[in-house]
Amino acid sequence: LIQRIRKMSAERTSGVRAAGLIQLGIGDDTAILRFPPTHEVLVTSDFSLEGVHFRRDWHPPGAVGYRCLARGLSDIAAMGGAPVAAFLSLSLPAKLPQRWVDGFLRGLLALAHQYGVTLAGGDTAQSPGASAAKILADIVVLGSAPRGQAIRRSGAKPGDLIYVTGTLGASALELETMYAQPKKKLDPKKPPAHFFSSRHFYPQPRLAVGRFLRQRGLATAMIDVSDGLSTDLDHLCRESGVGAQIFAGLLPRAEGDTLEHALHGGEDYELLFTASAYRKIGRSIAGVPVTHIGEIRRSSTRVILLGELPSDGRRSRKLLPRGWEHFATARRRP
Ligand SMILES: [Mg+2]
């Protein structure tokens, strides 16, 4: 399997941008990477577990592989960094068809190629448990950012404005639609026309937006929306020691989507950031829409949600973090 991964990886990601940093990739006891002394190394690790992050009967293998890497790339984007290398550890059931693994790798490597990321190592094992054996994929993504410039969660100040890229809730809406028709299996060979623009199956990590914000020194704090706005904004506020108010009417919802999804739906992989009110933030960055949704406050109540209109300020409520809990634990998603 490792030889196969090595071969597919070499075919699909040859001549990538980061090649100069990868002194040695798959094939030795360790990889060797050389980062310029002017840069810091960013490291993130993410699990993709069958039954928790994906279901084999819903998610085609290519989308599982793609999302596995997309989650790590989104974390690198949230720091304003550039991705360099990925390390993949796979635990697979003995009976898993080879074509599933190939599809998984093709999806993962297509995204790696798009962003010049080298698959530089990993490990494989057989999942225990015979017929109940599950697929587990763990990916470590390494990136880089100029020394001292990575954008942290902790820099938001009272008075800063809060922005979000793209739309919120689209992934949750797609999931809910799938749950509503559990018998209807997606045929991986005949994906619907909208499939590859799907926010759930093929989320686009916002690397160009993150890099732009870092290069211009615009963002005071940033996080990617992986668990849902209510949870991720709470993380950002906690790390910054501040509160926030957001306006329900300003949230960029996917067409036909609910406020609930925009607030609590997860896996949108958009960027949530804060910037000084004195810095101009365009309505779009690197072709991605950017929306002003609220303001950082000096407050002990973490996040306040205001009514449908900014003028409707008196209708406010405390917004508790109850973002995405994934398949295994989410009660409202049987
Ligand atoms: Mg993150």
CSV table of C-alpha atoms and ligand atoms in Angstrom, one decimal:
chain,number,residue,atom,x,y,z
A,1,LEU,CA,0.0,0.0,0.0
A,2,ILE,CA,2.8,2.4,0.9
A,3,GLN,CA,4.5,1.7,-2.5
A,4,ARG,CA,1.1,2.5,-4.2
A,5,ILE,CA,0.7,5.7,-2.2
A,6,ARG,CA,4.3,6.7,-3.1
A,7,LYS,CA,3.7,6.0,-6.8
A,8,MET,CA,0.4,7.8,-7.0
A,9,SER,CA,1.8,10.7,-5.0
A,10,ALA,CA,4.8,11.0,-7.2
A,11,GLU,CA,2.7,11.0,-10.4
A,12,ARG,CA,0.2,13.5,-9.1
A,13,THR,CA,2.3,16.0,-7.2
A,14,SER,CA,5.6,16.2,-9.1
A,15,GLY,CA,7.2,19.5,-9.5
A,16,VAL,CA,5.1,21.2,-6.8
A,17,ARG,CA,6.0,24.6,-5.4
A,18,ALA,CA,7.1,23.3,-2.1
A,19,ALA,CA,9.6,20.9,-3.7
A,20,GLY,CA,12.6,23.0,-2.5
A,21,LEU,CA,11.5,22.5,1.1
A,22,ILE,CA,11.2,18.8,0.8
A,23,GLN,CA,14.7,17.4,0.9
A,24,LEU,CA,13.4,13.8,1.3
A,25,GLY,CA,9.8,12.5,1.0
A,26,ILE,CA,8.3,9.0,1.3
A,27,GLY,CA,10.8,6.1,1.4
A,28,ASP,CA,13.1,6.6,4.3
A,29,ASP,CA,12.7,6.4,8.0
A,30,THR,CA,11.7,10.1,8.2
A,31,ALA,CA,11.1,12.9,5.7
A,32,ILE,CA,13.6,15.7,5.7
A,33,LEU,CA,12.2,19.3,5.3
A,34,ARG,CA,14.2,22.5,5.1
A,35,PHE,CA,12.5,25.7,6.0
A,36,PRO,CA,14.1,29.1,5.5
A,37,PRO,CA,15.3,30.6,8.7
A,38,THR,CA,13.0,33.6,8.1
A,39,HIS,CA,9.9,31.4,8.5
A,40,GLU,CA,8.1,29.5,11.2
A,41,VAL,CA,6.7,26.0,10.8
A,42,LEU,CA,2.9,25.6,11.3
A,43,VAL,CA,1.7,22.1,12.3
A,44,THR,CA,-1.9,20.8,12.5
A,45,SER,CA,-3.3,17.3,12.8
A,46,ASP,CA,-6.9,16.1,12.1
A,47,PHE,CA,-8.7,12.8,12.4
A,48,SER,CA,-11.2,11.7,9.8
A,49,LEU,CA,-13.2,8.8,11.4
A,50,GLU,CA,-15.8,6.7,9.6
A,51,GLY,CA,-19.1,7.1,11.3
A,52,VAL,CA,-18.0,10.4,12.9
A,53,HIS,CA,-16.7,12.6,10.1
A,54,PHE,CA,-18.0,10.6,7.1
A,55,ARG,CA,-20.2,7.6,6.2
A,56,ARG,CA,-19.1,5.1,3.6
A,57,ASP,CA,-22.6,4.9,2.1
A,58,TRP,CA,-22.9,8.7,1.7
A,59,HIS,CA,-19.4,10.0,1.0
A,60,PRO,CA,-17.6,8.8,-2.1
A,61,PRO,CA,-14.0,7.8,-1.4
A,62,GLY,CA,-12.7,10.8,-3.4
A,63,ALA,CA,-14.6,13.2,-1.2
A,64,VAL,CA,-13.4,11.5,2.0
A,65,GLY,CA,-9.8,11.9,0.9
A,66,TYR,CA,-10.3,15.5,-0.3
A,67,ARG,CA,-12.0,16.5,3.0
A,68,CYS,CA,-9.4,14.8,5.0
A,69,LEU,CA,-6.7,17.1,3.6
A,70,ALA,CA,-9.1,20.1,3.3
A,71,ARG,CA,-9.5,20.2,7.1
A,72,GLY,CA,-5.8,20.6,7.6
A,73,LEU,CA,-5.4,23.1,4.8
A,74,SER,CA,-8.2,25.2,6.3
A,75,ASP,CA,-6.3,25.3,9.6
A,76,ILE,CA,-3.2,26.5,7.8
A,77,ALA,CA,-5.3,29.1,6.0
A,78,ALA,CA,-6.6,30.3,9.4
A,79,MET,CA,-3.1,31.2,10.4
A,80,GLY,CA,-2.4,33.0,7.1
A,81,GLY,CA,0.2,30.4,6.2
A,82,ALA,CA,1.2,28.5,3.1
A,83,PRO,CA,0.9,24.7,3.2
A,84,VAL,CA,4.0,22.6,2.5
A,85,ALA,CA,3.7,18.9,3.3
A,86,ALA,CA,1.2,16.4,4.5
A,87,PHE,CA,1.7,13.1,6.5
A,88,LEU,CA,-1.1,10.6,6.2
A,89,SER,CA,-1.8,7.6,8.6
A,90,LEU,CA,-4.4,5.2,7.5
A,91,SER,CA,-6.1,2.4,9.4
A,92,LEU,CA,-8.2,0.3,7.0
A,93,PRO,CA,-10.5,-2.7,7.3
A,94,ALA,CA,-9.0,-5.9,5.8
A,95,LYS,CA,-11.9,-6.2,3.5
A,96,LEU,CA,-11.9,-2.7,2.1
A,97,PRO,CA,-11.8,-2.8,-1.7
A,98,GLN,CA,-8.6,-1.5,-3.3
A,99,ARG,CA,-10.7,0.9,-5.5
A,100,TRP,CA,-12.0,2.6,-2.3
A,101,VAL,CA,-8.4,3.3,-1.3
A,102,ASP,CA,-7.4,4.5,-4.8
A,103,GLY,CA,-10.5,6.8,-4.9
A,104,PHE,CA,-9.6,8.2,-1.4
A,105,LEU,CA,-6.0,8.9,-2.6
A,106,ARG,CA,-7.1,10.4,-5.8
A,107,GLY,CA,-9.3,12.9,-4.0
A,108,LEU,CA,-6.6,13.7,-1.5
A,109,LEU,CA,-3.9,14.1,-4.1
A,110,ALA,CA,-6.0,16.3,-6.4
A,111,LEU,CA,-6.4,18.8,-3.6
A,112,ALA,CA,-2.7,18.4,-2.7
A,113,HIS,CA,-1.7,19.2,-6.2
A,114,GLN,CA,-4.0,22.2,-6.4
A,115,TYR,CA,-2.2,23.8,-3.5
A,116,GLY,CA,1.3,22.5,-4.1
A,117,VAL,CA,1.4,20.2,-1.1
A,118,THR,CA,3.6,17.1,-1.0
A,119,LEU,CA,2.5,13.9,0.6
A,120,ALA,CA,5.8,13.3,2.4
A,121,GLY,CA,5.1,10.3,4.6
A,122,GLY,CA,2.7,8.4,6.8
A,123,ASP,CA,1.8,5.0,8.0
A,124,THR,CA,-0.7,2.2,7.4
A,125,ALA,CA,-2.3,-0.4,9.6
A,126,GLN,CA,-5.2,-2.8,9.5
A,127,SER,CA,-8.2,-1.8,11.6
A,128,PRO,CA,-9.3,-4.4,14.2
A,129,GLY,CA,-12.8,-5.7,14.6
A,130,ALA,CA,-13.5,-7.9,11.5
A,131,SER,CA,-16.8,-6.9,10.0
A,132,ALA,CA,-17.2,-3.9,12.3
A,133,ALA,CA,-13.8,-2.6,11.3
A,134,LYS,CA,-13.8,1.1,10.5
A,135,ILE,CA,-11.7,3.4,8.3
A,136,LEU,CA,-9.5,5.9,10.3
A,137,ALA,CA,-7.4,8.5,8.6
A,138,ASP,CA,-5.2,10.9,10.5
A,139,ILE,CA,-3.5,13.7,8.6
A,140,VAL,CA,-0.7,16.0,9.7
A,141,VAL,CA,-0.3,19.1,7.6
A,142,LEU,CA,2.9,21.3,7.8
A,143,GLY,CA,2.8,24.9,6.6
A,144,SER,CA,5.0,28.0,6.9
A,145,ALA,CA,4.6,31.7,7.7
A,146,PRO,CA,7.1,34.5,8.0
A,147,ARG,CA,8.4,34.6,11.5
A,148,GLY,CA,6.0,36.3,14.0
A,149,GLN,CA,3.4,36.9,11.3
A,150,ALA,CA,1.0,33.9,11.7
A,151,ILE,CA,-2.5,35.2,12.6
A,152,ARG,CA,-3.6,33.9,16.0
A,153,ARG,CA,-7.0,33.6,17.7
A,154,SER,CA,-5.8,35.8,20.5
A,155,GLY,CA,-5.4,39.3,18.9
A,156,ALA,CA,-9.0,40.6,18.8
A,157,LYS,CA,-9.6,44.0,20.6
A,158,PRO,CA,-12.8,45.7,21.7
A,159,GLY,CA,-14.0,47.8,18.8
A,160,ASP,CA,-12.6,45.5,16.1
A,161,LEU,CA,-15.1,44.5,13.5
A,162,ILE,CA,-15.9,40.8,12.8
A,163,TYR,CA,-15.9,39.4,9.3
A,164,VAL,CA,-16.6,36.0,7.7
A,165,THR,CA,-15.8,34.7,4.2
A,166,GLY,CA,-18.3,33.0,1.8
A,167,THR,CA,-21.5,31.7,3.2
A,168,LEU,CA,-22.4,29.9,6.5
A,169,GLY,CA,-24.6,26.8,6.8
A,170,ALA,CA,-24.3,25.4,3.3
A,171,SER,CA,-22.6,22.2,4.5
A,172,ALA,CA,-25.2,21.6,7.2
A,173,LEU,CA,-28.0,22.2,4.8
A,174,GLU,CA,-26.6,19.6,2.4
A,175,LEU,CA,-26.2,17.1,5.2
A,176,GLU,CA,-29.8,17.7,6.4
A,177,THR,CA,-31.1,17.1,2.9
A,178,MET,CA,-29.2,13.8,2.9
A,179,TYR,CA,-30.6,12.8,6.3
A,180,ALA,CA,-34.1,13.5,5.1
A,181,GLN,CA,-33.7,10.8,2.4
A,182,PRO,CA,-31.5,8.2,4.0
A,183,LYS,CA,-32.4,5.5,1.5
A,184,LYS,CA,-31.2,7.5,-1.4
A,185,LYS,CA,-27.5,6.5,-1.8
A,186,LEU,CA,-25.2,8.7,-3.8
A,187,ASP,CA,-23.7,6.8,-6.7
A,188,PRO,CA,-20.0,7.8,-6.7
A,189,LYS,CA,-19.8,7.0,-10.4
A,190,LYS,CA,-22.7,9.3,-11.2
A,191,PRO,CA,-22.4,12.3,-9.0
A,192,PRO,CA,-25.1,15.0,-9.5
A,193,ALA,CA,-24.1,18.0,-11.5
A,194,HIS,CA,-23.8,20.3,-8.5
A,195,PHE,CA,-21.6,17.7,-6.7
A,196,PHE,CA,-18.2,19.2,-7.3
A,197,SER,CA,-19.3,22.6,-6.3
A,198,SER,CA,-20.7,21.1,-3.1
A,199,ARG,CA,-19.6,22.9,0.1
A,200,HIS,CA,-20.0,19.7,2.1
A,201,PHE,CA,-18.2,17.2,-0.2
A,202,TYR,CA,-15.6,19.6,-1.6
A,203,PRO,CA,-15.0,22.6,0.6
A,204,GLN,CA,-12.4,25.1,-0.7
A,205,PRO,CA,-9.9,26.0,2.0
A,206,ARG,CA,-9.5,29.8,2.0
A,207,LEU,CA,-5.7,29.8,1.7
A,208,ALA,CA,-5.5,32.9,-0.7
A,209,VAL,CA,-7.8,34.9,1.7
A,210,GLY,CA,-5.7,34.0,4.7
A,211,ARG,CA,-2.4,34.8,3.0
A,212,PHE,CA,-3.8,38.2,1.8
A,213,LEU,CA,-4.9,39.2,5.3
A,214,ARG,CA,-1.5,38.2,6.7
A,215,GLN,CA,0.5,40.0,4.0
A,216,ARG,CA,-1.5,43.2,4.5
A,217,GLY,CA,-1.5,42.9,8.3
A,218,LEU,CA,-5.3,43.3,8.2
A,219,ALA,CA,-6.6,40.7,10.6
A,220,THR,CA,-6.1,41.0,14.3
A,221,ALA,CA,-7.4,37.5,15.0
A,222,MET,CA,-8.6,34.6,12.9
A,223,ILE,CA,-10.0,31.1,13.1
A,224,ASP,CA,-11.6,28.8,10.5
A,225,VAL,CA,-15.3,27.9,10.9
A,226,SER,CA,-15.0,24.1,11.2
A,227,ASP,CA,-17.4,23.5,14.2
A,228,GLY,CA,-19.9,26.3,13.5
A,229,LEU,CA,-20.0,30.1,13.9
A,230,SER,CA,-21.3,30.0,17.5
A,231,THR,CA,-18.6,27.6,18.7
A,232,ASP,CA,-15.7,29.1,16.7
A,233,LEU,CA,-16.5,32.7,17.5
A,234,ASP,CA,-16.6,31.6,21.2
A,235,HIS,CA,-13.1,30.0,20.8
A,236,LEU,CA,-11.8,33.3,19.3
A,237,CYS,CA,-13.3,35.4,22.0
A,238,ARG,CA,-12.0,33.2,24.7
A,239,GLU,CA,-8.4,33.3,23.4
A,240,SER,CA,-8.7,37.1,23.0
A,241,GLY,CA,-10.3,37.7,26.4
A,242,VAL,CA,-13.2,39.7,24.8
A,243,GLY,CA,-16.9,39.4,24.0
A,244,ALA,CA,-18.7,39.9,20.7
A,245,GLN,CA,-22.0,41.0,19.2
A,246,ILE,CA,-23.2,39.7,15.9
A,247,PHE,CA,-26.3,40.6,13.8
A,248,ALA,CA,-28.5,37.8,12.7
A,249,GLY,CA,-29.6,39.8,9.7
A,250,LEU,CA,-26.0,40.3,8.5
A,251,LEU,CA,-25.0,36.6,8.4
A,252,PRO,CA,-24.3,35.4,4.9
A,253,ARG,CA,-26.6,32.4,4.6
A,254,ALA,CA,-26.6,30.0,1.7
A,255,GLU,CA,-29.7,30.4,-0.4
A,256,GLY,CA,-32.8,28.9,1.3
A,257,ASP,CA,-30.8,28.2,4.5
A,258,THR,CA,-31.9,28.7,8.1
A,259,LEU,CA,-30.4,31.0,10.7
A,260,GLU,CA,-29.8,27.9,12.9
A,261,HIS,CA,-27.5,26.4,10.2
A,262,ALA,CA,-25.7,29.7,9.8
A,263,LEU,CA,-25.1,29.9,13.5
A,264,HIS,CA,-24.4,26.3,14.5
A,265,GLY,CA,-23.9,24.3,11.3
A,266,GLY,CA,-20.3,23.1,11.0
A,267,GLU,CA,-17.8,22.2,8.3
A,268,ASP,CA,-18.1,25.3,6.2
A,269,TYR,CA,-14.3,25.9,6.3
A,270,GLU,CA,-14.8,29.6,5.9
A,271,LEU,CA,-12.5,32.1,7.7
A,272,LEU,CA,-13.8,34.2,10.6
A,273,PHE,CA,-11.6,37.1,11.4
A,274,THR,CA,-11.4,40.5,13.2
A,275,ALA,CA,-9.9,43.7,11.9
A,276,SER,CA,-9.6,47.2,13.2
A,277,ALA,CA,-12.6,49.4,12.4
A,278,TYR,CA,-10.1,51.9,10.9
A,279,ARG,CA,-8.8,49.4,8.2
A,280,LYS,CA,-10.7,49.0,5.0
A,281,ILE,CA,-11.8,45.4,4.3
A,282,GLY,CA,-13.0,44.9,0.7
A,283,ARG,CA,-16.3,43.2,-0.1
A,284,SER,CA,-14.3,40.3,-1.6
A,285,ILE,CA,-10.8,39.1,-1.2
A,286,ALA,CA,-9.2,36.8,-3.7
A,287,GLY,CA,-12.6,36.3,-5.4
A,288,VAL,CA,-14.3,35.2,-2.1
A,289,PRO,CA,-17.1,37.4,-0.7
A,290,VAL,CA,-16.3,38.9,2.7
A,291,THR,CA,-19.1,40.0,5.0
A,292,HIS,CA,-19.1,42.2,8.1
A,293,ILE,CA,-21.2,40.4,10.7
A,294,GLY,CA,-20.6,42.2,14.0
A,295,GLU,CA,-18.2,43.8,16.5
A,296,ILE,CA,-15.8,42.8,19.3
A,297,ARG,CA,-17.0,44.1,22.7
A,298,ARG,CA,-15.4,44.5,26.1
A,299,SER,CA,-17.9,42.1,27.7
A,300,SER,CA,-18.0,39.2,30.1
A,301,THR,CA,-21.0,37.7,28.2
A,302,ARG,CA,-19.2,35.9,25.4
A,303,VAL,CA,-21.3,36.4,22.4
A,304,ILE,CA,-24.6,38.3,21.9
A,305,LEU,CA,-26.8,37.8,19.0
A,306,LEU,CA,-28.8,40.8,17.9
A,307,GLY,CA,-32.1,40.8,15.9
A,308,GLU,CA,-32.6,40.6,12.2
A,309,LEU,CA,-31.6,44.3,11.6
A,310,PRO,CA,-28.7,46.3,13.1
A,311,SER,CA,-31.4,48.9,14.1
A,312,ASP,CA,-33.3,46.2,15.9
A,313,GLY,CA,-30.6,46.3,18.6
A,314,ARG,CA,-32.9,45.7,21.7
A,315,ARG,CA,-33.9,42.2,20.6
A,316,SER,CA,-30.8,40.5,21.8
A,317,ARG,CA,-30.0,37.1,23.2
A,318,LYS,CA,-27.0,35.3,24.5
A,319,LEU,CA,-25.5,33.0,21.9
A,320,LEU,CA,-24.3,29.8,23.4
A,321,PRO,CA,-21.7,27.7,21.5
A,322,ARG,CA,-23.5,24.7,20.1
A,323,GLY,CA,-21.8,24.0,16.9
A,324,TRP,CA,-21.4,20.8,14.9
A,325,GLU,CA,-21.1,17.6,17.0
A,326,HIS,CA,-20.5,15.2,14.1
A,327,PHE,CA,-22.5,12.1,13.2
A,328,ALA,CA,-21.8,10.0,16.3
A,329,THR,CA,-23.1,12.4,18.9
A,330,ALA,CA,-25.6,14.6,17.1
A,331,ARG,CA,-29.1,13.6,18.4
A,332,ARG,CA,-31.0,15.7,15.9
A,333,ARG,CA,-29.2,13.9,13.2
A,334,PRO,CA,-30.2,10.2,13.6
B,1,MG,MG,-9.2,25.3,12.9
